[in-house]
Amino acid sequence: MEVLNSKQDYQSSIKVGPWGGVGGAPWNYMANGGIVEITINHEGIINSLSFKSVCANKEEKCSRNFGLKRGKTTKLLQFKYNLWPQRKLHFELEMRFS
């Protein structure tokens, strides 16, 4: 695990992928606030992702489901503290879903 010590470290992102088959199309999700929840549907591989964010006015927004809503297991990642805008959860993940 890499420890990020400077403000500049938080301003960059890491891009990984692509994974998946030849179908589908790249996608991105830009939250209007801090991401407080990520839902992962999987069964051996990740089938889909969705996100929940909280805007500055405390309104919750849920993203659409990216990928196919299938898989026997759902993993819910919840973040205890909404640190946005002081700290941003920033990642770029390229996946293609058929």
PDB file of C-alpha atoms in Angstrom:
ATOM      1  CA  MET A   1       0.000   0.000   0.000  1.00  0.00           C
ATOM      2  CA  GLU A   2       1.294   3.425  -0.924  1.00  0.00           C
ATOM      3  CA  VAL A   3       0.973   6.182   1.651  1.00  0.00           C
ATOM      4  CA  LEU A   4       0.100   9.557   0.196  1.00  0.00           C
ATOM      5  CA  ASN A   5       1.755  12.400   2.080  1.00  0.00           C
ATOM      6  CA  SER A   6       1.383  15.523   0.017  1.00  0.00           C
ATOM      7  CA  LYS A   7      -1.588  17.461  -1.291  1.00  0.00           C
ATOM      8  CA  GLN A   8      -0.307  16.872  -4.813  1.00  0.00           C
ATOM      9  CA  ASP A   9      -0.590  13.096  -4.294  1.00  0.00           C
ATOM     10  CA  TYR A  10      -4.345  13.477  -3.809  1.00  0.00           C
ATOM     11  CA  GLN A  11      -4.751  15.521  -6.985  1.00  0.00           C
ATOM     12  CA  SER A  12      -3.705  12.747  -9.332  1.00  0.00           C
ATOM     13  CA  SER A  13      -5.532   9.588 -10.241  1.00  0.00           C
ATOM     14  CA  ILE A  14      -4.595   6.113 -11.336  1.00  0.00           C
ATOM     15  CA  LYS A  15      -6.157   4.563 -14.414  1.00  0.00           C
ATOM     16  CA  VAL A  16      -6.443   0.795 -14.624  1.00  0.00           C
ATOM     17  CA  GLY A  17      -7.963  -1.482 -17.241  1.00  0.00           C
ATOM     18  CA  PRO A  18      -9.557  -2.092 -19.610  1.00  0.00           C
ATOM     19  CA  TRP A  19     -11.040  -5.412 -18.614  1.00  0.00           C
ATOM     20  CA  GLY A  20     -13.905  -7.420 -19.973  1.00  0.00           C
ATOM     21  CA  GLY A  21     -14.957  -8.573 -23.378  1.00  0.00           C
ATOM     22  CA  VAL A  22     -14.889  -6.878 -26.722  1.00  0.00           C
ATOM     23  CA  GLY A  23     -18.415  -5.463 -26.363  1.00  0.00           C
ATOM     24  CA  GLY A  24     -19.630  -2.550 -24.332  1.00  0.00           C
ATOM     25  CA  ALA A  25     -18.293   0.955 -24.167  1.00  0.00           C
ATOM     26  CA  PRO A  26     -16.091   2.958 -21.796  1.00  0.00           C
ATOM     27  CA  TRP A  27     -17.973   5.023 -19.193  1.00  0.00           C
ATOM     28  CA  ASN A  28     -17.262   7.469 -16.416  1.00  0.00           C
ATOM     29  CA  TYR A  29     -19.120   8.775 -13.396  1.00  0.00           C
ATOM     30  CA  MET A  30     -18.572  12.251 -12.034  1.00  0.00           C
ATOM     31  CA  ALA A  31     -20.172  12.662  -8.615  1.00  0.00           C
ATOM     32  CA  ASN A  32     -21.760  15.988  -7.703  1.00  0.00           C
ATOM     33  CA  GLY A  33     -20.470  15.559  -4.164  1.00  0.00           C
ATOM     34  CA  GLY A  34     -18.621  13.133  -1.957  1.00  0.00           C
ATOM     35  CA  ILE A  35     -18.944   9.429  -2.769  1.00  0.00           C
ATOM     36  CA  VAL A  36     -20.276   7.684   0.335  1.00  0.00           C
ATOM     37  CA  GLU A  37     -21.112   4.263  -1.082  1.00  0.00           C
ATOM     38  CA  ILE A  38     -19.989   1.935  -3.881  1.00  0.00           C
ATOM     39  CA  THR A  39     -22.021  -1.172  -4.739  1.00  0.00           C
ATOM     40  CA  ILE A  40     -20.216  -4.009  -6.538  1.00  0.00           C
ATOM     41  CA  ASN A  41     -22.124  -6.936  -8.090  1.00  0.00           C
ATOM     42  CA  HIS A  42     -19.832  -9.848  -8.801  1.00  0.00           C
ATOM     43  CA  GLU A  43     -19.519 -13.570  -9.350  1.00  0.00           C
ATOM     44  CA  GLY A  44     -15.894 -14.429 -10.002  1.00  0.00           C
ATOM     45  CA  ILE A  45     -15.591 -11.154 -11.918  1.00  0.00           C
ATOM     46  CA  ILE A  46     -17.075  -7.702 -11.393  1.00  0.00           C
ATOM     47  CA  ASN A  47     -20.355  -7.516 -13.298  1.00  0.00           C
ATOM     48  CA  SER A  48     -21.428  -4.008 -12.342  1.00  0.00           C
ATOM     49  CA  LEU A  49     -20.772  -0.965 -10.178  1.00  0.00           C
ATOM     50  CA  SER A  50     -22.997   1.800  -8.845  1.00  0.00           C
ATOM     51  CA  PHE A  51     -22.296   4.813  -6.647  1.00  0.00           C
ATOM     52  CA  LYS A  52     -24.062   6.952  -4.059  1.00  0.00           C
ATOM     53  CA  SER A  53     -22.905  10.484  -3.371  1.00  0.00           C
ATOM     54  CA  VAL A  54     -23.986  13.308  -1.084  1.00  0.00           C
ATOM     55  CA  CYS A  55     -24.157  16.860  -2.438  1.00  0.00           C
ATOM     56  CA  ALA A  56     -23.201  19.955  -0.469  1.00  0.00           C
ATOM     57  CA  ASN A  57     -26.891  20.425   0.471  1.00  0.00           C
ATOM     58  CA  LYS A  58     -26.881  16.863   1.979  1.00  0.00           C
ATOM     59  CA  GLU A  59     -29.062  15.471  -0.836  1.00  0.00           C
ATOM     60  CA  GLU A  60     -28.209  11.860  -1.737  1.00  0.00           C
ATOM     61  CA  LYS A  61     -27.770  10.975  -5.403  1.00  0.00           C
ATOM     62  CA  CYS A  62     -27.489   7.440  -6.778  1.00  0.00           C
ATOM     63  CA  SER A  63     -25.782   6.706 -10.073  1.00  0.00           C
ATOM     64  CA  ARG A  64     -27.123   4.402 -12.698  1.00  0.00           C
ATOM     65  CA  ASN A  65     -25.869   0.831 -12.652  1.00  0.00           C
ATOM     66  CA  PHE A  66     -22.726   0.520 -14.794  1.00  0.00           C
ATOM     67  CA  GLY A  67     -22.700  -2.965 -16.302  1.00  0.00           C
ATOM     68  CA  LEU A  68     -25.070  -5.882 -15.995  1.00  0.00           C
ATOM     69  CA  LYS A  69     -27.046  -6.243 -12.772  1.00  0.00           C
ATOM     70  CA  ARG A  70     -26.165  -9.870 -12.211  1.00  0.00           C
ATOM     71  CA  GLY A  71     -23.893 -11.829  -9.981  1.00  0.00           C
ATOM     72  CA  LYS A  72     -24.670 -13.824  -6.883  1.00  0.00           C
ATOM     73  CA  THR A  73     -22.774 -11.540  -4.551  1.00  0.00           C
ATOM     74  CA  THR A  74     -23.238  -7.873  -3.817  1.00  0.00           C
ATOM     75  CA  LYS A  75     -20.539  -6.023  -1.912  1.00  0.00           C
ATOM     76  CA  LEU A  76     -21.433  -2.684  -0.405  1.00  0.00           C
ATOM     77  CA  LEU A  77     -18.539  -0.351   0.419  1.00  0.00           C
ATOM     78  CA  GLN A  78     -19.661   2.413   2.754  1.00  0.00           C
ATOM     79  CA  PHE A  79     -17.491   5.314   3.809  1.00  0.00           C
ATOM     80  CA  LYS A  80     -18.038   6.355   7.413  1.00  0.00           C
ATOM     81  CA  TYR A  81     -17.185   9.995   6.929  1.00  0.00           C
ATOM     82  CA  ASN A  82     -18.027  12.157   3.990  1.00  0.00           C
ATOM     83  CA  LEU A  83     -14.786  14.117   3.696  1.00  0.00           C
ATOM     84  CA  TRP A  84     -15.743  15.928   0.525  1.00  0.00           C
ATOM     85  CA  PRO A  85     -14.697  18.569  -0.459  1.00  0.00           C
ATOM     86  CA  GLN A  86     -11.605  18.413   1.788  1.00  0.00           C
ATOM     87  CA  ARG A  87     -10.600  14.974   0.529  1.00  0.00           C
ATOM     88  CA  LYS A  88     -11.824  13.432  -2.679  1.00  0.00           C
ATOM     89  CA  LEU A  89     -12.155   9.782  -3.558  1.00  0.00           C
ATOM     90  CA  HIS A  90     -10.712   9.923  -7.054  1.00  0.00           C
ATOM     91  CA  PHE A  91     -10.089   6.931  -9.181  1.00  0.00           C
ATOM     92  CA  GLU A  92     -10.484   6.047 -12.801  1.00  0.00           C
ATOM     93  CA  LEU A  93     -11.428   2.502 -13.663  1.00  0.00           C
ATOM     94  CA  GLU A  94     -11.931   1.489 -17.256  1.00  0.00           C
ATOM     95  CA  MET A  95     -14.218  -1.484 -17.657  1.00  0.00           C
ATOM     96  CA  ARG A  96     -16.315  -2.514 -20.600  1.00  0.00           C
ATOM     97  CA  PHE A  97     -19.555  -4.309 -19.975  1.00  0.00           C
ATOM     98  CA  SER A  98     -21.432  -6.140 -22.717  1.00  0.00           C
TER      99      SER A  98
END
